[in-house]
Amino acid sequence: ACKKCVAGHACPATDSAAVGRTTGTGVQCTAGYFCPEGQSSPTPADHRCQPNYHCPVGSSAQQICAPGTYAPDIGMAACVACPAGSRCIADDDGLVVRTECPQGSYC
């Protein structure tokens, strides 16, 4: 029986081993994207990393940024340091959110 390509990888039809593939690793998922099992493209349009998450090469799922870092844009491979004058802390859902330091304080 045929099996799905493993998570973090894609088994594209343009790959020279596409027909008769014997392993489920294919090619690693591209940075900025995540590949659940069964992907045929390393850049699946419906699995682009969303803001507040990052997706390094070979990601099988989006990864939440660590406190003190954030990912402001879609498709980020890595989180960036929180800029001076603001703070990046986890909200109730565990997502790191960047906020400006309130007036009368510093960060």
JSON list of C-alpha atoms in Angstrom, two decimals:
[
{"chain": "A", "resi": 1, "resn": "ALA", "atom": "CA", "xyz": [0.00, 0.00, 0.00]},
{"chain": "A", "resi": 2, "resn": "CYS", "atom": "CA", "xyz": [1.19, 3.52, -0.73]},
{"chain": "A", "resi": 3, "resn": "LYS", "atom": "CA", "xyz": [1.94, 5.80, 2.22]},
{"chain": "A", "resi": 4, "resn": "LYS", "atom": "CA", "xyz": [1.84, 9.58, 2.56]},
{"chain": "A", "resi": 5, "resn": "CYS", "atom": "CA", "xyz": [5.03, 11.63, 2.35]},
{"chain": "A", "resi": 6, "resn": "VAL", "atom": "CA", "xyz": [6.32, 12.23, 5.89]},
{"chain": "A", "resi": 7, "resn": "ALA", "atom": "CA", "xyz": [5.61, 15.48, 7.78]},
{"chain": "A", "resi": 8, "resn": "GLY", "atom": "CA", "xyz": [8.22, 18.20, 7.22]},
{"chain": "A", "resi": 9, "resn": "HIS", "atom": "CA", "xyz": [8.80, 16.97, 3.67]},
{"chain": "A", "resi": 10, "resn": "ALA", "atom": "CA", "xyz": [7.06, 17.02, 0.30]},
{"chain": "A", "resi": 11, "resn": "CYS", "atom": "CA", "xyz": [7.03, 14.45, -2.47]},
{"chain": "A", "resi": 12, "resn": "PRO", "atom": "CA", "xyz": [6.64, 16.65, -5.58]},
{"chain": "A", "resi": 13, "resn": "ALA", "atom": "CA", "xyz": [5.50, 15.24, -8.91]},
{"chain": "A", "resi": 14, "resn": "THR", "atom": "CA", "xyz": [8.43, 17.02, -10.63]},
{"chain": "A", "resi": 15, "resn": "ASP", "atom": "CA", "xyz": [10.94, 15.10, -8.51]},
{"chain": "A", "resi": 16, "resn": "SER", "atom": "CA", "xyz": [12.92, 12.56, -10.60]},
{"chain": "A", "resi": 17, "resn": "ALA", "atom": "CA", "xyz": [11.82, 9.87, -8.12]},
{"chain": "A", "resi": 18, "resn": "ALA", "atom": "CA", "xyz": [8.14, 10.89, -8.14]},
{"chain": "A", "resi": 19, "resn": "VAL", "atom": "CA", "xyz": [6.93, 7.65, -9.76]},
{"chain": "A", "resi": 20, "resn": "GLY", "atom": "CA", "xyz": [7.93, 4.54, -7.88]},
{"chain": "A", "resi": 21, "resn": "ARG", "atom": "CA", "xyz": [9.21, 6.47, -4.85]},
{"chain": "A", "resi": 22, "resn": "THR", "atom": "CA", "xyz": [10.42, 4.11, -2.14]},
{"chain": "A", "resi": 23, "resn": "THR", "atom": "CA", "xyz": [10.90, 6.58, 0.72]},
{"chain": "A", "resi": 24, "resn": "GLY", "atom": "CA", "xyz": [8.60, 9.20, 2.19]},
{"chain": "A", "resi": 25, "resn": "THR", "atom": "CA", "xyz": [11.18, 11.92, 2.66]},
{"chain": "A", "resi": 26, "resn": "GLY", "atom": "CA", "xyz": [11.23, 13.57, -0.80]},
{"chain": "A", "resi": 27, "resn": "VAL", "atom": "CA", "xyz": [12.43, 17.17, -0.29]},
{"chain": "A", "resi": 28, "resn": "GLN", "atom": "CA", "xyz": [12.35, 19.23, 2.90]},
{"chain": "A", "resi": 29, "resn": "CYS", "atom": "CA", "xyz": [9.58, 21.78, 3.31]},
{"chain": "A", "resi": 30, "resn": "THR", "atom": "CA", "xyz": [10.79, 25.28, 2.36]},
{"chain": "A", "resi": 31, "resn": "ALA", "atom": "CA", "xyz": [11.51, 27.85, 5.10]},
{"chain": "A", "resi": 32, "resn": "GLY", "atom": "CA", "xyz": [8.41, 29.96, 5.79]},
{"chain": "A", "resi": 33, "resn": "TYR", "atom": "CA", "xyz": [6.09, 27.00, 5.13]},
{"chain": "A", "resi": 34, "resn": "PHE", "atom": "CA", "xyz": [5.09, 23.91, 7.08]},
{"chain": "A", "resi": 35, "resn": "CYS", "atom": "CA", "xyz": [4.31, 20.52, 5.59]},
{"chain": "A", "resi": 36, "resn": "PRO", "atom": "CA", "xyz": [1.95, 18.15, 7.39]},
{"chain": "A", "resi": 37, "resn": "GLU", "atom": "CA", "xyz": [2.20, 14.59, 6.05]},
{"chain": "A", "resi": 38, "resn": "GLY", "atom": "CA", "xyz": [1.08, 13.96, 2.48]},
{"chain": "A", "resi": 39, "resn": "GLN", "atom": "CA", "xyz": [2.30, 17.18, 0.83]},
{"chain": "A", "resi": 40, "resn": "SER", "atom": "CA", "xyz": [3.24, 17.24, -2.85]},
{"chain": "A", "resi": 41, "resn": "SER", "atom": "CA", "xyz": [4.83, 20.72, -2.77]},
{"chain": "A", "resi": 42, "resn": "PRO", "atom": "CA", "xyz": [7.57, 22.08, -0.47]},
{"chain": "A", "resi": 43, "resn": "THR", "atom": "CA", "xyz": [5.72, 25.43, -0.62]},
{"chain": "A", "resi": 44, "resn": "PRO", "atom": "CA", "xyz": [2.07, 24.50, 0.03]},
{"chain": "A", "resi": 45, "resn": "ALA", "atom": "CA", "xyz": [-0.05, 27.66, -0.37]},
{"chain": "A", "resi": 46, "resn": "ASP", "atom": "CA", "xyz": [-2.45, 26.67, 2.41]},
{"chain": "A", "resi": 47, "resn": "HIS", "atom": "CA", "xyz": [0.40, 25.99, 4.86]},
{"chain": "A", "resi": 48, "resn": "ARG", "atom": "CA", "xyz": [2.31, 29.27, 4.84]},
{"chain": "A", "resi": 49, "resn": "CYS", "atom": "CA", "xyz": [3.57, 30.31, 8.28]},
{"chain": "A", "resi": 50, "resn": "GLN", "atom": "CA", "xyz": [1.26, 32.90, 9.85]},
{"chain": "A", "resi": 51, "resn": "PRO", "atom": "CA", "xyz": [2.30, 36.01, 11.84]},
{"chain": "A", "resi": 52, "resn": "ASN", "atom": "CA", "xyz": [3.41, 35.18, 15.41]},
{"chain": "A", "resi": 53, "resn": "TYR", "atom": "CA", "xyz": [4.80, 31.85, 14.18]},
{"chain": "A", "resi": 54, "resn": "HIS", "atom": "CA", "xyz": [7.99, 30.81, 12.40]},
{"chain": "A", "resi": 55, "resn": "CYS", "atom": "CA", "xyz": [8.76, 27.86, 10.15]},
{"chain": "A", "resi": 56, "resn": "PRO", "atom": "CA", "xyz": [12.40, 26.87, 9.59]},
{"chain": "A", "resi": 57, "resn": "VAL", "atom": "CA", "xyz": [13.34, 24.49, 6.74]},
{"chain": "A", "resi": 58, "resn": "GLY", "atom": "CA", "xyz": [11.69, 21.09, 7.21]},
{"chain": "A", "resi": 59, "resn": "SER", "atom": "CA", "xyz": [8.87, 22.26, 9.50]},
{"chain": "A", "resi": 60, "resn": "SER", "atom": "CA", "xyz": [5.95, 19.90, 9.99]},
{"chain": "A", "resi": 61, "resn": "ALA", "atom": "CA", "xyz": [3.95, 22.55, 11.92]},
{"chain": "A", "resi": 62, "resn": "GLN", "atom": "CA", "xyz": [4.11, 26.25, 12.77]},
{"chain": "A", "resi": 63, "resn": "GLN", "atom": "CA", "xyz": [6.25, 27.06, 15.80]},
{"chain": "A", "resi": 64, "resn": "ILE", "atom": "CA", "xyz": [5.36, 29.79, 18.31]},
{"chain": "A", "resi": 65, "resn": "CYS", "atom": "CA", "xyz": [8.02, 32.47, 18.83]},
{"chain": "A", "resi": 66, "resn": "ALA", "atom": "CA", "xyz": [9.86, 32.50, 22.15]},
{"chain": "A", "resi": 67, "resn": "PRO", "atom": "CA", "xyz": [9.22, 35.38, 24.57]},
{"chain": "A", "resi": 68, "resn": "GLY", "atom": "CA", "xyz": [11.40, 38.36, 23.64]},
{"chain": "A", "resi": 69, "resn": "THR", "atom": "CA", "xyz": [11.02, 37.58, 19.92]},
{"chain": "A", "resi": 70, "resn": "TYR", "atom": "CA", "xyz": [8.17, 37.87, 17.43]},
{"chain": "A", "resi": 71, "resn": "ALA", "atom": "CA", "xyz": [7.25, 37.22, 13.78]},
{"chain": "A", "resi": 72, "resn": "PRO", "atom": "CA", "xyz": [5.39, 40.23, 12.37]},
{"chain": "A", "resi": 73, "resn": "ASP", "atom": "CA", "xyz": [4.92, 38.93, 8.83]},
{"chain": "A", "resi": 74, "resn": "ILE", "atom": "CA", "xyz": [3.49, 35.93, 7.03]},
{"chain": "A", "resi": 75, "resn": "GLY", "atom": "CA", "xyz": [6.00, 33.33, 5.82]},
{"chain": "A", "resi": 76, "resn": "MET", "atom": "CA", "xyz": [8.79, 33.99, 8.33]},
{"chain": "A", "resi": 77, "resn": "ALA", "atom": "CA", "xyz": [11.50, 31.34, 8.70]},
{"chain": "A", "resi": 78, "resn": "ALA", "atom": "CA", "xyz": [12.69, 32.72, 12.05]},
{"chain": "A", "resi": 79, "resn": "CYS", "atom": "CA", "xyz": [11.49, 35.06, 14.78]},
{"chain": "A", "resi": 80, "resn": "VAL", "atom": "CA", "xyz": [13.22, 38.40, 15.26]},
{"chain": "A", "resi": 81, "resn": "ALA", "atom": "CA", "xyz": [14.25, 40.17, 18.46]},
{"chain": "A", "resi": 82, "resn": "CYS", "atom": "CA", "xyz": [11.69, 42.48, 19.97]},
{"chain": "A", "resi": 83, "resn": "PRO", "atom": "CA", "xyz": [12.77, 46.06, 19.16]},
{"chain": "A", "resi": 84, "resn": "ALA", "atom": "CA", "xyz": [13.82, 48.57, 21.81]},
{"chain": "A", "resi": 85, "resn": "GLY", "atom": "CA", "xyz": [10.89, 50.45, 23.28]},
{"chain": "A", "resi": 86, "resn": "SER", "atom": "CA", "xyz": [8.53, 47.51, 23.05]},
{"chain": "A", "resi": 87, "resn": "ARG", "atom": "CA", "xyz": [7.97, 44.15, 24.69]},
{"chain": "A", "resi": 88, "resn": "CYS", "atom": "CA", "xyz": [7.10, 40.77, 23.23]},
{"chain": "A", "resi": 89, "resn": "ILE", "atom": "CA", "xyz": [5.20, 38.57, 25.65]},
{"chain": "A", "resi": 90, "resn": "ALA", "atom": "CA", "xyz": [2.85, 35.60, 25.30]},
{"chain": "A", "resi": 91, "resn": "ASP", "atom": "CA", "xyz": [-0.88, 36.30, 25.33]},
{"chain": "A", "resi": 92, "resn": "ASP", "atom": "CA", "xyz": [-3.53, 33.96, 26.80]},
{"chain": "A", "resi": 93, "resn": "ASP", "atom": "CA", "xyz": [-3.28, 31.70, 23.73]},
{"chain": "A", "resi": 94, "resn": "GLY", "atom": "CA", "xyz": [0.50, 31.41, 24.04]},
{"chain": "A", "resi": 95, "resn": "LEU", "atom": "CA", "xyz": [1.17, 33.63, 21.00]},
{"chain": "A", "resi": 96, "resn": "VAL", "atom": "CA", "xyz": [3.91, 36.21, 21.42]},
{"chain": "A", "resi": 97, "resn": "VAL", "atom": "CA", "xyz": [2.51, 39.69, 20.85]},
{"chain": "A", "resi": 98, "resn": "ARG", "atom": "CA", "xyz": [4.58, 42.86, 20.40]},
{"chain": "A", "resi": 99, "resn": "THR", "atom": "CA", "xyz": [3.30, 45.93, 22.28]},
{"chain": "A", "resi": 100, "resn": "GLU", "atom": "CA", "xyz": [4.82, 49.37, 22.78]},
{"chain": "A", "resi": 101, "resn": "CYS", "atom": "CA", "xyz": [5.96, 50.20, 26.28]},
{"chain": "A", "resi": 102, "resn": "PRO", "atom": "CA", "xyz": [3.33, 52.36, 27.96]},
{"chain": "A", "resi": 103, "resn": "GLN", "atom": "CA", "xyz": [3.94, 56.04, 28.56]},
{"chain": "A", "resi": 104, "resn": "GLY", "atom": "CA", "xyz": [5.92, 56.60, 31.76]},
{"chain": "A", "resi": 105, "resn": "SER", "atom": "CA", "xyz": [7.85, 53.31, 31.44]},
{"chain": "A", "resi": 106, "resn": "TYR", "atom": "CA", "xyz": [10.69, 51.83, 29.43]},
{"chain": "A", "resi": 107, "resn": "CYS", "atom": "CA", "xyz": [11.54, 48.44, 27.96]}
]
